[in-house]
Amino acid sequence: MPLSDTSARASGISTTQRLYRAFMGARATLSLALLATQSLASLMGARPSAWAAWLSLLYGVQAVLAWILPRWFGGGTWPPTPDRQSLSWRQITLSIGVDLALFSLLQWWDPAGLSYGALLFMPVLMAGALLPRLPALACAALSSLQLLAVAVWAVMMGLEGGLRISQAGLLGVGLFVVTLLANELASRLAREERAARGSLEYARQQADLNRLVIEEMDEGVLVADRRGLVRTANPAARALLAEGATLRPGPFRLDATPTWAPLLRALTQAYSERSWPDTGRDVLLDFGGGLQRSLHVRMRFTMRSLDGDDLCVLFVEDNRHLEARNRQEKLAAMGRVSAGIAHEIRNPLTAIAQANALLEEDCAGQPRLEQLTRMVAGNVERLKRIVDDVMEVAPGVASIPQTVQLPPLVREYCTDWAATQRLPQDDTSPLRLAISLDETATVSFDPHHLRRVLINLLDNGLRHARPMPAAVRVEVMQEGTEWVRLSVLSDADPIPAEVERHLFEPFFSTRSRGTGLGLYICRELCERYGAKIDFHRQESQHVNEFRVLLPRLASPAGQDTTHER
């Protein structure tokens, strides 16, 4: 693509308007040539008429001003808008119309002087290139008829011979041919420009799409050359390279700070070897103060760029995130295996429980054997709970959310739990319930799973709470405009930091007979329904809080009422 075309397209000027601008320059040149020709003819003795000279001078002034001042003579502003694909009537009149009228007048007023017929090629060519085919052919026909009329008039006046009519006919044919060719070439140029604009717009959309995808990637992406100049870097890469600082997207050099020296050495090595392992290599960045970061770097080389240099695309990722993702994948695989094992254990456990029940009947009156059967029954129940817990969070289990009213369910579950735990029903009870929410507030959750989450949190709170009234509190309230907060607070000692970081991990328990699945199940069930669960220590009240945020479906009530138990 020529540079002029590229710059014109970049500026938003259409093909028609660019051709019009070029023809206006050609008109200005033609007017000066016409004045020069008339002056030369006067010096050689073939003096043109005074009217022809004055018309030529006026035409020269108009053509030059129309070329120099397109805003005044072209109509509208210049450059025109990109969607302007045709000429205005003012532009047509001040260019093609003026040319046809003036050149025709020159022919009529000076039929025996200079031959002005060839000048008609300018307006005809403009019409063929800038107007639709039918109006362009009309201009050619008008010019041809005018030439024939002038030739006939000259013959009738005895100024020319009959050969003048033949010349006018041939010239008219030439005008038609030029019109058709110019119109076809202009149409093809317009089609190519539309195709180019469509391709350019598609390329721009693709570039915007690629930029959006790269900007949203969790993996860091850098584009660098062999000199260590980073052309661009996405936010993830900038966060990995700048610890607690702001880094611009690019360009910047890798030798600007000693921290990036290992990355620059790796880039230089990759360029010198012209290869890099597909699996990547690890690079250690030292930020000072004992802070280091291990990055896993993969490199891919692009085709040779316009400036003759190969570019390298670096994909960087924090090894800690990579290891965490590997652990998640391993946990998912272990979950599937555990679910299969738990399913296979369930049937033997049922058989053991039935056999133990029969033995218990036969061992009636034998204290030692009864103790053994009770021990077997207790461990069978414990294994059943473990199997149920594992099956509850098994991968692939479909969750069907339901629209439920949260306050009545929480009140029902807390009442059932208190009855199961045989808690007193008076003020000495360790359970307190406070609902600061409208009774019709709804959330999306499975009622059975919601009960499981709440019961697990209540068991955990009562287990670690101090033996005192209101040691365990359940609060339900609005959290912002989109969430409902369900909190279980227990008046207990602070949880050690080394224990807190593992609270929601599977099979982690501080009790010898604990399964370590209670809080893990709570987190997994909450994530299934778009809820969030977290632990907070409220030092001001000396309580531990497990907070569950559930997305609220109904609009917040205008005024909430508080219910306490």
Coordinates of C-alpha atoms in Angstrom, one line a residue:
M1 CA 0.0 0.0 0.0
P2 CA 1.5 3.4 -0.9
L3 CA 2.4 5.7 1.9
S4 CA 0.0 8.4 0.6
D5 CA -2.9 6.0 0.7
T6 CA -2.0 4.8 4.1
S7 CA -1.8 8.3 5.5
A8 CA -5.0 9.3 3.8
R9 CA -6.9 6.3 5.2
A10 CA -5.5 7.0 8.6
S11 CA -6.8 10.5 8.4
G12 CA -10.3 9.3 7.6
I13 CA -10.6 10.8 4.0
S14 CA -12.6 8.8 1.5
T15 CA -11.5 7.9 -2.0
T16 CA -13.9 10.3 -3.6
Q17 CA -12.7 13.2 -1.5
R18 CA -9.1 12.4 -2.2
L19 CA -9.7 12.3 -5.9
Y20 CA -11.6 15.5 -5.7
R21 CA -8.7 17.2 -4.0
A22 CA -6.3 15.9 -6.7
F23 CA -8.6 17.1 -9.5
M24 CA -8.8 20.6 -7.9
G25 CA -5.0 20.8 -8.1
A26 CA -5.1 19.6 -11.7
R27 CA -7.7 22.4 -12.5
A28 CA -5.4 25.0 -11.0
T29 CA -2.5 23.7 -13.1
L30 CA -4.7 23.7 -16.2
S31 CA -5.9 27.2 -15.7
L32 CA -2.3 28.5 -15.5
A33 CA -1.5 26.5 -18.6
L34 CA -4.4 28.1 -20.4
L35 CA -3.3 31.6 -19.5
A36 CA 0.2 30.8 -20.5
T37 CA -1.0 29.4 -23.9
Q38 CA -3.1 32.5 -24.6
S39 CA -0.2 34.8 -23.7
L40 CA 2.1 32.8 -26.0
A41 CA -0.4 33.0 -28.8
S42 CA -0.7 36.7 -28.4
L43 CA 3.1 37.1 -28.7
M44 CA 3.1 34.9 -31.9
G45 CA 0.3 37.1 -33.5
A46 CA -2.7 34.8 -33.0
R47 CA -4.4 37.2 -30.7
P48 CA -7.4 35.7 -28.9
S49 CA -10.6 37.6 -28.2
A50 CA -10.8 39.9 -25.2
W51 CA -13.7 37.9 -23.8
A52 CA -11.7 34.6 -24.0
A53 CA -8.8 36.3 -22.2
W54 CA -11.0 37.7 -19.4
L55 CA -12.8 34.3 -19.0
S56 CA -9.5 32.5 -18.8
L57 CA -8.3 34.9 -16.2
L58 CA -11.5 34.5 -14.1
Y59 CA -11.2 30.7 -14.4
G60 CA -7.6 30.8 -13.3
V61 CA -8.5 32.8 -10.2
Q62 CA -11.4 30.5 -9.3
A63 CA -9.4 27.3 -9.9
V64 CA -6.5 28.4 -7.8
L65 CA -8.6 29.7 -4.9
A66 CA -10.8 26.5 -5.0
W67 CA -7.6 24.4 -4.7
I68 CA -6.0 26.6 -2.0
L69 CA -9.2 27.3 0.0
P70 CA -11.3 24.1 -0.3
R71 CA -13.3 25.0 2.8
W72 CA -14.7 28.1 1.0
F73 CA -15.1 26.6 -2.4
G74 CA -15.7 22.9 -1.6
G75 CA -18.6 23.2 0.8
G76 CA -18.4 22.1 4.4
T77 CA -15.2 21.6 6.4
W78 CA -11.9 20.1 5.2
P79 CA -10.9 17.3 5.6
P80 CA -14.4 15.9 5.2
T81 CA -15.8 13.3 7.5
P82 CA -14.9 9.6 6.8
D83 CA -18.5 8.7 6.0
R84 CA -18.6 11.4 3.2
Q85 CA -18.4 9.1 0.2
S86 CA -19.9 11.5 -2.4
L87 CA -19.5 15.1 -3.5
S88 CA -22.0 17.8 -2.5
W89 CA -23.9 19.7 -5.1
R90 CA -21.8 22.8 -4.3
Q91 CA -18.6 20.9 -5.0
I92 CA -20.0 19.5 -8.3
T93 CA -21.1 23.0 -9.4
L94 CA -17.9 24.8 -8.6
S95 CA -15.7 22.2 -10.4
I96 CA -17.4 20.2 -13.1
G97 CA -20.2 22.7 -13.8
V98 CA -17.8 25.7 -14.0
D99 CA -15.5 23.8 -16.3
L100 CA -18.2 22.8 -18.7
A101 CA -19.7 26.2 -18.8
L102 CA -16.5 28.1 -19.3
F103 CA -14.9 25.8 -21.9
S104 CA -18.2 25.8 -23.8
L105 CA -18.2 29.7 -23.8
L106 CA -14.7 29.8 -25.0
Q107 CA -15.6 27.5 -27.9
W108 CA -18.7 29.6 -28.8
W109 CA -17.1 33.0 -28.5
D110 CA -13.9 32.2 -30.3
P111 CA -14.7 29.4 -32.8
A112 CA -12.0 30.4 -35.2
G113 CA -9.3 31.0 -32.6
L114 CA -7.6 28.5 -30.3
S115 CA -9.0 25.0 -30.1
Y116 CA -10.5 24.6 -26.7
G117 CA -12.2 21.3 -27.3
A118 CA -9.4 19.3 -25.6
L119 CA -10.1 21.2 -22.4
L120 CA -13.4 19.4 -22.1
F121 CA -11.5 16.2 -21.1
M122 CA -10.9 17.7 -17.7
P123 CA -14.6 18.0 -16.6
V124 CA -15.5 14.8 -18.3
L125 CA -12.6 13.0 -16.6
M126 CA -13.7 14.5 -13.2
A127 CA -17.3 13.4 -13.8
G128 CA -16.2 9.8 -14.7
A129 CA -14.1 9.5 -11.6
L130 CA -16.3 11.3 -9.1
L131 CA -19.9 10.8 -10.2
P132 CA -22.1 7.7 -10.8
R133 CA -22.0 6.3 -14.3
L134 CA -25.3 7.8 -15.6
P135 CA -24.5 11.4 -14.6
A136 CA -20.9 11.0 -15.8
L137 CA -22.2 9.8 -19.2
A138 CA -24.6 12.7 -19.3
C139 CA -21.7 15.1 -18.9
A140 CA -19.8 13.3 -21.7
A141 CA -22.9 13.5 -23.9
L142 CA -23.4 17.2 -23.2
S143 CA -19.8 18.0 -24.0
S144 CA -19.9 16.0 -27.3
L145 CA -23.1 17.7 -28.4
Q146 CA -21.6 21.1 -27.6
L147 CA -18.5 20.2 -29.7
L148 CA -20.7 19.1 -32.6
A149 CA -22.8 22.2 -32.3
V150 CA -19.8 24.5 -32.4
A151 CA -18.4 22.6 -35.4
V152 CA -21.7 22.9 -37.3
W153 CA -21.9 26.6 -36.3
A154 CA -18.3 27.2 -37.6
V155 CA -19.2 25.4 -40.9
M156 CA -22.3 27.5 -41.3
M157 CA -20.3 30.7 -40.7
G158 CA -17.8 29.6 -43.3
L159 CA -15.0 29.6 -40.7
E160 CA -14.0 26.0 -41.0
G161 CA -14.4 23.1 -43.4
G162 CA -16.4 19.9 -43.0
L163 CA -13.4 18.3 -41.4
R164 CA -14.2 20.2 -38.2
I165 CA -17.4 18.1 -37.8
S166 CA -15.4 14.8 -38.1
Q167 CA -12.9 16.0 -35.6
A168 CA -15.7 17.0 -33.2
G169 CA -17.2 13.5 -33.6
L170 CA -13.9 11.7 -32.9
L171 CA -13.3 14.0 -29.9
G172 CA -16.8 13.2 -28.6
V173 CA -16.1 9.5 -28.8
G174 CA -12.9 10.0 -26.9
L175 CA -14.9 11.8 -24.2
F176 CA -17.2 8.8 -23.8
V177 CA -14.3 6.4 -23.7
V178 CA -12.4 8.5 -21.1
T179 CA -15.6 8.8 -19.0
L180 CA -16.2 5.0 -19.0
L181 CA -12.6 4.2 -18.1
A182 CA -12.4 6.7 -15.4
N183 CA -15.7 5.6 -13.9
E184 CA -14.6 2.0 -13.9
L185 CA -11.2 2.7 -12.3
A186 CA -12.8 4.9 -9.7
S187 CA -15.4 2.3 -8.8
R188 CA -12.7 -0.3 -8.5
L189 CA -10.6 2.0 -6.3
A190 CA -13.7 2.6 -4.1
R191 CA -14.3 -1.1 -3.7
E192 CA -10.7 -1.8 -2.8
E193 CA -10.8 1.0 -0.3
R194 CA -14.0 -0.4 1.3
A195 CA -12.3 -3.8 1.5
A196 CA -9.2 -2.2 3.0
R197 CA -11.3 -0.3 5.5
G198 CA -13.1 -3.5 6.5
S199 CA -9.8 -5.3 6.9
L200 CA -8.3 -2.4 8.9
E201 CA -11.4 -2.4 11.2
Y202 CA -11.2 -6.2 11.6
A203 CA -7.5 -5.9 12.4
R204 CA -8.2 -3.2 14.9
Q205 CA -10.8 -5.3 16.5
Q206 CA -8.5 -8.3 16.7
A207 CA -5.8 -6.1 18.2
D208 CA -8.2 -4.8 20.8
L209 CA -9.3 -8.4 21.5
N210 CA -5.8 -9.6 21.9
R211 CA -4.9 -6.7 24.1
L212 CA -7.9 -7.4 26.3
V213 CA -7.1 -11.1 26.6
I214 CA -3.5 -10.4 27.4
E215 CA -4.4 -7.7 30.0
E216 CA -6.8 -10.2 31.8
M217 CA -4.4 -13.1 31.8
D218 CA -3.2 -14.4 35.2
E219 CA 0.1 -15.3 33.6
G220 CA 2.6 -12.5 33.0
V221 CA 3.4 -11.7 29.4
L222 CA 6.3 -9.6 28.2
V223 CA 7.5 -8.8 24.7
A224 CA 11.2 -8.0 24.5
D225 CA 14.0 -7.7 21.9
R226 CA 17.6 -9.0 22.0
R227 CA 18.8 -5.8 23.6
G228 CA 16.6 -6.3 26.6
L229 CA 14.1 -3.6 25.7
V230 CA 10.6 -4.7 26.9
R231 CA 8.1 -3.4 24.3
T232 CA 5.1 -4.1 26.4
A233 CA 4.1 -6.0 29.6
N234 CA 0.7 -6.9 30.9
P235 CA -0.4 -6.2 34.5
A236 CA 0.4 -9.7 35.8
A237 CA 4.0 -9.4 34.5
R238 CA 4.4 -5.9 36.0
A239 CA 3.2 -7.1 39.4
L240 CA 5.8 -9.9 39.3
L241 CA 8.7 -7.7 38.3
A242 CA 7.9 -4.8 40.6
E243 CA 7.4 -5.7 44.3
G244 CA 5.2 -3.0 45.8
A245 CA 6.0 -0.4 43.1
T246 CA 4.3 0.9 40.0
L247 CA 5.7 -0.2 36.7
R248 CA 4.6 1.3 33.3
P249 CA 3.4 -1.1 30.6
G250 CA 6.4 -0.3 28.5
P251 CA 8.8 0.3 27.0
F252 CA 11.5 -0.2 29.7
R253 CA 14.9 -1.9 29.8
L254 CA 15.7 -5.0 31.8
D255 CA 19.1 -3.6 32.6
A256 CA 17.5 -0.6 34.4
T257 CA 17.6 -2.3 37.8
P258 CA 19.8 -5.1 39.2
T259 CA 16.7 -7.1 40.3
W260 CA 16.0 -8.0 36.6
A261 CA 19.6 -9.0 35.8
P262 CA 18.8 -12.8 36.0
L263 CA 15.9 -12.3 33.6
L264 CA 18.1 -10.3 31.2
R265 CA 20.8 -13.1 31.3
A266 CA 18.1 -15.7 30.5
L267 CA 16.9 -13.6 27.6
T268 CA 20.4 -13.1 26.3
Q269 CA 21.1 -16.8 26.6
A270 CA 17.9 -17.7 24.7
Y271 CA 18.9 -15.4 21.9
S272 CA 22.4 -16.7 21.7
E273 CA 21.2 -20.4 21.7
R274 CA 18.2 -19.6 19.5
S275 CA 16.2 -22.1 21.7
W276 CA 14.6 -22.4 25.1
P277 CA 13.0 -25.4 26.7
D278 CA 9.3 -25.8 26.0
T279 CA 8.7 -26.5 29.7
G280 CA 10.6 -23.3 30.7
R281 CA 13.2 -22.6 33.3
D282 CA 13.2 -21.0 36.7
V283 CA 14.7 -17.6 37.3
L284 CA 15.2 -16.1 40.8
L285 CA 14.7 -12.4 41.3
D286 CA 16.2 -10.7 44.3
F287 CA 14.4 -7.6 45.5
G288 CA 16.7 -6.9 48.4
G289 CA 16.0 -7.0 52.1
G290 CA 15.8 -10.8 52.0
L291 CA 12.8 -10.7 49.6
Q292 CA 13.2 -13.1 46.6
R293 CA 10.8 -14.4 44.0
S294 CA 11.2 -17.5 41.9
L295 CA 9.7 -17.2 38.5
H296 CA 9.0 -19.9 36.0
V297 CA 9.8 -18.4 32.5
R298 CA 8.8 -19.8 29.1
M299 CA 10.0 -18.1 25.9
R300 CA 8.7 -18.1 22.4
F301 CA 10.3 -16.3 19.4
T302 CA 8.3 -14.4 16.8
M303 CA 8.9 -13.9 13.1
R304 CA 11.3 -11.1 12.1
S305 CA 9.8 -7.7 12.8
L306 CA 9.7 -4.6 10.5
D307 CA 13.0 -3.2 11.9
G308 CA 14.8 -6.5 11.2
D309 CA 14.9 -7.7 14.8
D310 CA 13.3 -10.9 16.3
L311 CA 11.0 -10.4 19.2
C312 CA 10.7 -12.7 22.2
V313 CA 7.5 -13.3 24.1
L314 CA 8.2 -14.2 27.7
F315 CA 5.5 -16.0 29.8
V316 CA 6.4 -15.6 33.5
E317 CA 4.6 -17.1 36.5
D318 CA 5.3 -17.1 40.2
N319 CA 6.4 -20.6 41.2
R320 CA 4.3 -20.3 44.4
H321 CA 1.1 -19.9 42.3
L322 CA 2.3 -22.8 40.1
E323 CA 2.8 -25.1 43.1
A324 CA -0.5 -24.0 44.5
R325 CA -2.3 -24.9 41.3
N326 CA -0.5 -28.3 41.2
R327 CA -1.7 -28.9 44.8
Q328 CA -5.2 -28.0 43.8
E329 CA -5.1 -30.5 41.0
K330 CA -3.6 -33.2 43.2
L331 CA -6.3 -32.5 45.8
A332 CA -9.0 -32.7 43.1
A333 CA -7.6 -36.1 42.0
M334 CA -7.4 -37.3 45.6
G335 CA -10.9 -36.2 46.1
R336 CA -12.1 -38.3 43.2
V337 CA -10.1 -41.3 44.6
S338 CA -11.4 -40.7 48.1
A339 CA -15.0 -40.6 46.8
G340 CA -14.5 -43.9 45.1
I341 CA -13.0 -45.5 48.2
A342 CA -15.7 -44.0 50.4
H343 CA -18.3 -45.5 48.2
E344 CA -16.7 -48.9 48.4
I345 CA -16.4 -48.7 52.2
R346 CA -20.0 -47.8 52.7
N347 CA -21.4 -51.3 51.9
P348 CA -18.9 -53.3 54.2
L349 CA -19.7 -50.8 57.0
T350 CA -23.4 -51.6 56.7
A351 CA -22.6 -55.3 56.9
I352 CA -20.4 -54.8 59.9
A353 CA -23.0 -52.7 61.7
Q354 CA -25.7 -55.4 61.1
A355 CA -23.3 -58.2 62.2
N356 CA -22.4 -56.2 65.4
A357 CA -26.1 -55.7 66.1
L358 CA -26.7 -59.5 66.0
L359 CA -23.6 -60.1 68.2
E360 CA -25.0 -57.5 70.7
E361 CA -28.2 -59.5 71.0
D362 CA -26.2 -62.7 71.7
C363 CA -23.9 -61.0 74.2
A364 CA -26.6 -59.8 76.5
G365 CA -25.6 -60.2 80.1
Q366 CA -21.9 -60.4 79.3
P367 CA -20.4 -57.0 80.3
R368 CA -17.1 -57.4 78.6
L369 CA -18.6 -58.6 75.3
E370 CA -21.2 -55.8 75.5
Q371 CA -18.3 -53.3 75.9
L372 CA -16.6 -54.6 72.8
T373 CA -19.8 -54.5 70.7
R374 CA -20.4 -50.9 71.8
M375 CA -16.9 -50.0 70.8
V376 CA -17.4 -51.6 67.4
A377 CA -20.7 -49.7 67.0
G378 CA -19.1 -46.4 68.0
N379 CA -16.3 -46.8 65.5
V380 CA -18.7 -47.9 62.8
E381 CA -20.7 -44.7 63.3
R382 CA -17.5 -42.6 63.2
L383 CA -16.5 -44.3 59.9
K384 CA -20.0 -43.6 58.5
R385 CA -19.7 -39.9 59.3
I386 CA -16.3 -39.8 57.6
V387 CA -17.8 -41.5 54.5
D388 CA -20.7 -39.1 54.4
D389 CA -18.4 -36.1 54.7
V390 CA -16.2 -37.4 51.9
M391 CA -19.2 -38.1 49.7
E392 CA -20.7 -34.7 50.5
V393 CA -17.7 -32.8 48.9
A394 CA -16.9 -35.4 46.2
P395 CA -16.1 -33.8 42.8
G396 CA -18.9 -34.0 40.2
V397 CA -21.8 -33.9 42.7
A398 CA -24.4 -31.7 41.2
S399 CA -25.7 -28.9 43.4
I400 CA -29.3 -27.7 42.9
P401 CA -29.8 -24.3 44.6
Q402 CA -33.2 -23.4 45.9
T403 CA -34.7 -20.0 46.9
V404 CA -35.1 -20.2 50.6
Q405 CA -36.1 -17.6 53.3
L406 CA -33.1 -17.4 55.5
P407 CA -34.4 -16.2 58.9
P408 CA -37.0 -19.0 59.5
L409 CA -34.5 -21.7 58.5
V410 CA -31.8 -20.4 60.8
R411 CA -34.2 -20.2 63.7
E412 CA -35.4 -23.8 63.0
Y413 CA -31.9 -25.2 62.7
C414 CA -30.7 -23.5 65.8
T415 CA -33.7 -24.8 67.8
D416 CA -33.2 -28.4 66.6
W417 CA -29.5 -28.2 67.3
A418 CA -30.1 -26.9 70.9
A419 CA -32.6 -29.7 71.5
T420 CA -30.1 -32.3 70.2
Q421 CA -27.3 -30.9 72.4
R422 CA -29.8 -30.9 75.4
L423 CA -29.1 -27.2 76.1
P424 CA -31.3 -25.4 78.6
Q425 CA -34.1 -23.2 77.3
D426 CA -33.6 -20.4 79.7
D427 CA -31.1 -17.5 80.1
T428 CA -28.4 -20.0 81.2
S429 CA -28.3 -21.5 77.7
P430 CA -24.9 -21.0 75.9
L431 CA -26.8 -20.2 72.6
R432 CA -28.1 -16.8 71.6
L433 CA -29.8 -16.0 68.3
A434 CA -30.1 -12.5 66.9
I435 CA -31.7 -11.9 63.5
S436 CA -31.6 -8.3 62.3
L437 CA -33.2 -9.0 59.0
D438 CA -36.6 -9.1 57.4
E439 CA -38.3 -12.5 57.7
T440 CA -38.8 -12.7 53.9
A441 CA -35.1 -12.2 53.0
T442 CA -34.2 -14.9 50.5
V443 CA -31.0 -16.5 49.4
S444 CA -30.0 -19.2 46.9
F445 CA -28.9 -22.3 48.8
D446 CA -29.8 -25.9 49.3
P447 CA -31.6 -26.2 52.7
H448 CA -29.9 -29.5 53.6
H449 CA -26.5 -28.0 52.8
L450 CA -27.3 -24.8 54.7
R451 CA -28.2 -26.9 57.7
R452 CA -24.9 -28.8 57.4
V453 CA -22.9 -25.6 57.3
L454 CA -24.7 -24.1 60.3
I455 CA -24.5 -27.3 62.4
N456 CA -20.8 -27.7 61.7
L457 CA -20.1 -24.1 62.8
L458 CA -22.3 -24.5 65.9
D459 CA -20.6 -27.8 66.9
N460 CA -17.2 -26.2 66.4
G461 CA -18.2 -23.1 68.4
L462 CA -19.6 -24.9 71.3
R463 CA -16.6 -27.3 71.4
H464 CA -14.2 -24.4 72.0
A465 CA -16.4 -21.9 73.8
R466 CA -16.1 -21.2 77.5
P467 CA -18.8 -22.8 79.8
M468 CA -21.0 -19.7 80.3
P469 CA -24.3 -18.3 79.1
A470 CA -24.4 -16.8 75.6
A471 CA -21.0 -18.3 74.8
V472 CA -22.2 -19.1 71.3
R473 CA -24.1 -16.5 69.3
V474 CA -25.7 -16.7 65.9
E475 CA -26.2 -13.4 64.1
V476 CA -28.1 -12.8 60.8
M477 CA -27.9 -9.3 59.3
Q478 CA -27.6 -7.4 56.0
E479 CA -24.1 -6.9 54.7
G480 CA -24.0 -4.1 52.1
T481 CA -26.7 -4.2 49.4
E482 CA -26.0 -7.6 47.9
W483 CA -25.1 -9.9 50.8
V484 CA -26.6 -11.4 53.9
R485 CA -24.2 -12.2 56.7
L486 CA -24.6 -15.3 58.8
S487 CA -22.1 -15.3 61.7
V488 CA -21.4 -17.9 64.4
L489 CA -19.4 -16.3 67.3
S490 CA -17.9 -18.2 70.2
D491 CA -16.4 -16.7 73.4
A492 CA -13.2 -18.7 73.3
D493 CA -9.4 -18.3 73.4
P494 CA -7.7 -17.0 70.2
I495 CA -6.8 -19.6 67.6
P496 CA -3.0 -19.8 67.2
A497 CA -1.6 -18.4 63.9
E498 CA -0.1 -21.8 62.9
V499 CA -3.6 -23.4 63.3
E500 CA -5.6 -20.5 61.7
R501 CA -3.8 -20.8 58.3
H502 CA -4.9 -24.4 58.1
L503 CA -8.5 -24.1 59.3
F504 CA -10.2 -24.8 56.0
E505 CA -7.8 -27.5 54.8
P506 CA -9.1 -31.1 54.6
F507 CA -8.1 -33.6 57.2
F508 CA -6.7 -31.0 59.5
S509 CA -7.9 -31.3 63.1
T510 CA -6.7 -30.4 66.6
R511 CA -8.7 -33.3 68.1
S512 CA -7.4 -36.8 68.2
R513 CA -10.8 -38.2 67.1
G514 CA -11.7 -35.4 64.7
T515 CA -11.9 -36.0 60.9
G516 CA -10.7 -32.6 59.9
L517 CA -13.5 -32.2 57.3
G518 CA -16.0 -30.0 59.1
L519 CA -14.7 -26.6 58.1
Y520 CA -13.5 -27.9 54.8
I521 CA -17.0 -29.1 54.0
C522 CA -18.4 -25.7 55.0
R523 CA -16.1 -23.9 52.6
E524 CA -16.8 -26.3 49.7
L525 CA -20.6 -26.1 50.2
C526 CA -20.5 -22.3 50.3
E527 CA -18.4 -22.0 47.1
R528 CA -21.0 -24.2 45.3
Y529 CA -23.7 -21.6 45.8
G530 CA -21.6 -18.4 45.4
A531 CA -21.2 -17.8 49.1
K532 CA -18.1 -16.9 51.1
I533 CA -16.9 -18.1 54.4
D534 CA -14.0 -16.7 56.5
F535 CA -12.6 -16.6 60.0
H536 CA -12.2 -13.4 62.0
R537 CA -10.9 -12.8 65.5
Q538 CA -12.7 -9.9 67.3
E539 CA -10.3 -8.9 70.0
S540 CA -12.6 -6.2 71.3
Q541 CA -15.2 -8.8 72.2
H542 CA -12.8 -11.7 72.8
V543 CA -14.7 -13.9 70.4
N544 CA -13.9 -16.0 67.4
E545 CA -16.2 -15.4 64.4
F546 CA -16.9 -17.6 61.4
R547 CA -18.6 -15.4 58.9
V548 CA -20.7 -16.7 56.0
L549 CA -21.7 -14.2 53.2
L550 CA -24.6 -15.3 51.1
P551 CA -25.9 -13.5 48.0
R552 CA -29.2 -12.0 48.7
L553 CA -31.9 -12.5 46.0
A554 CA -34.6 -10.1 47.2
S555 CA -34.2 -6.3 47.6
P556 CA -33.3 -5.1 51.1
A557 CA -36.3 -4.4 53.3
G558 CA -37.0 -0.9 54.2
Q559 CA -37.0 -1.6 58.0
D560 CA -35.6 -4.7 59.7
T561 CA -36.8 -6.1 63.0
T562 CA -34.6 -7.8 65.6
H563 CA -35.5 -11.2 67.0
E564 CA -33.6 -12.7 69.9
R565 CA -33.8 -16.0 71.6

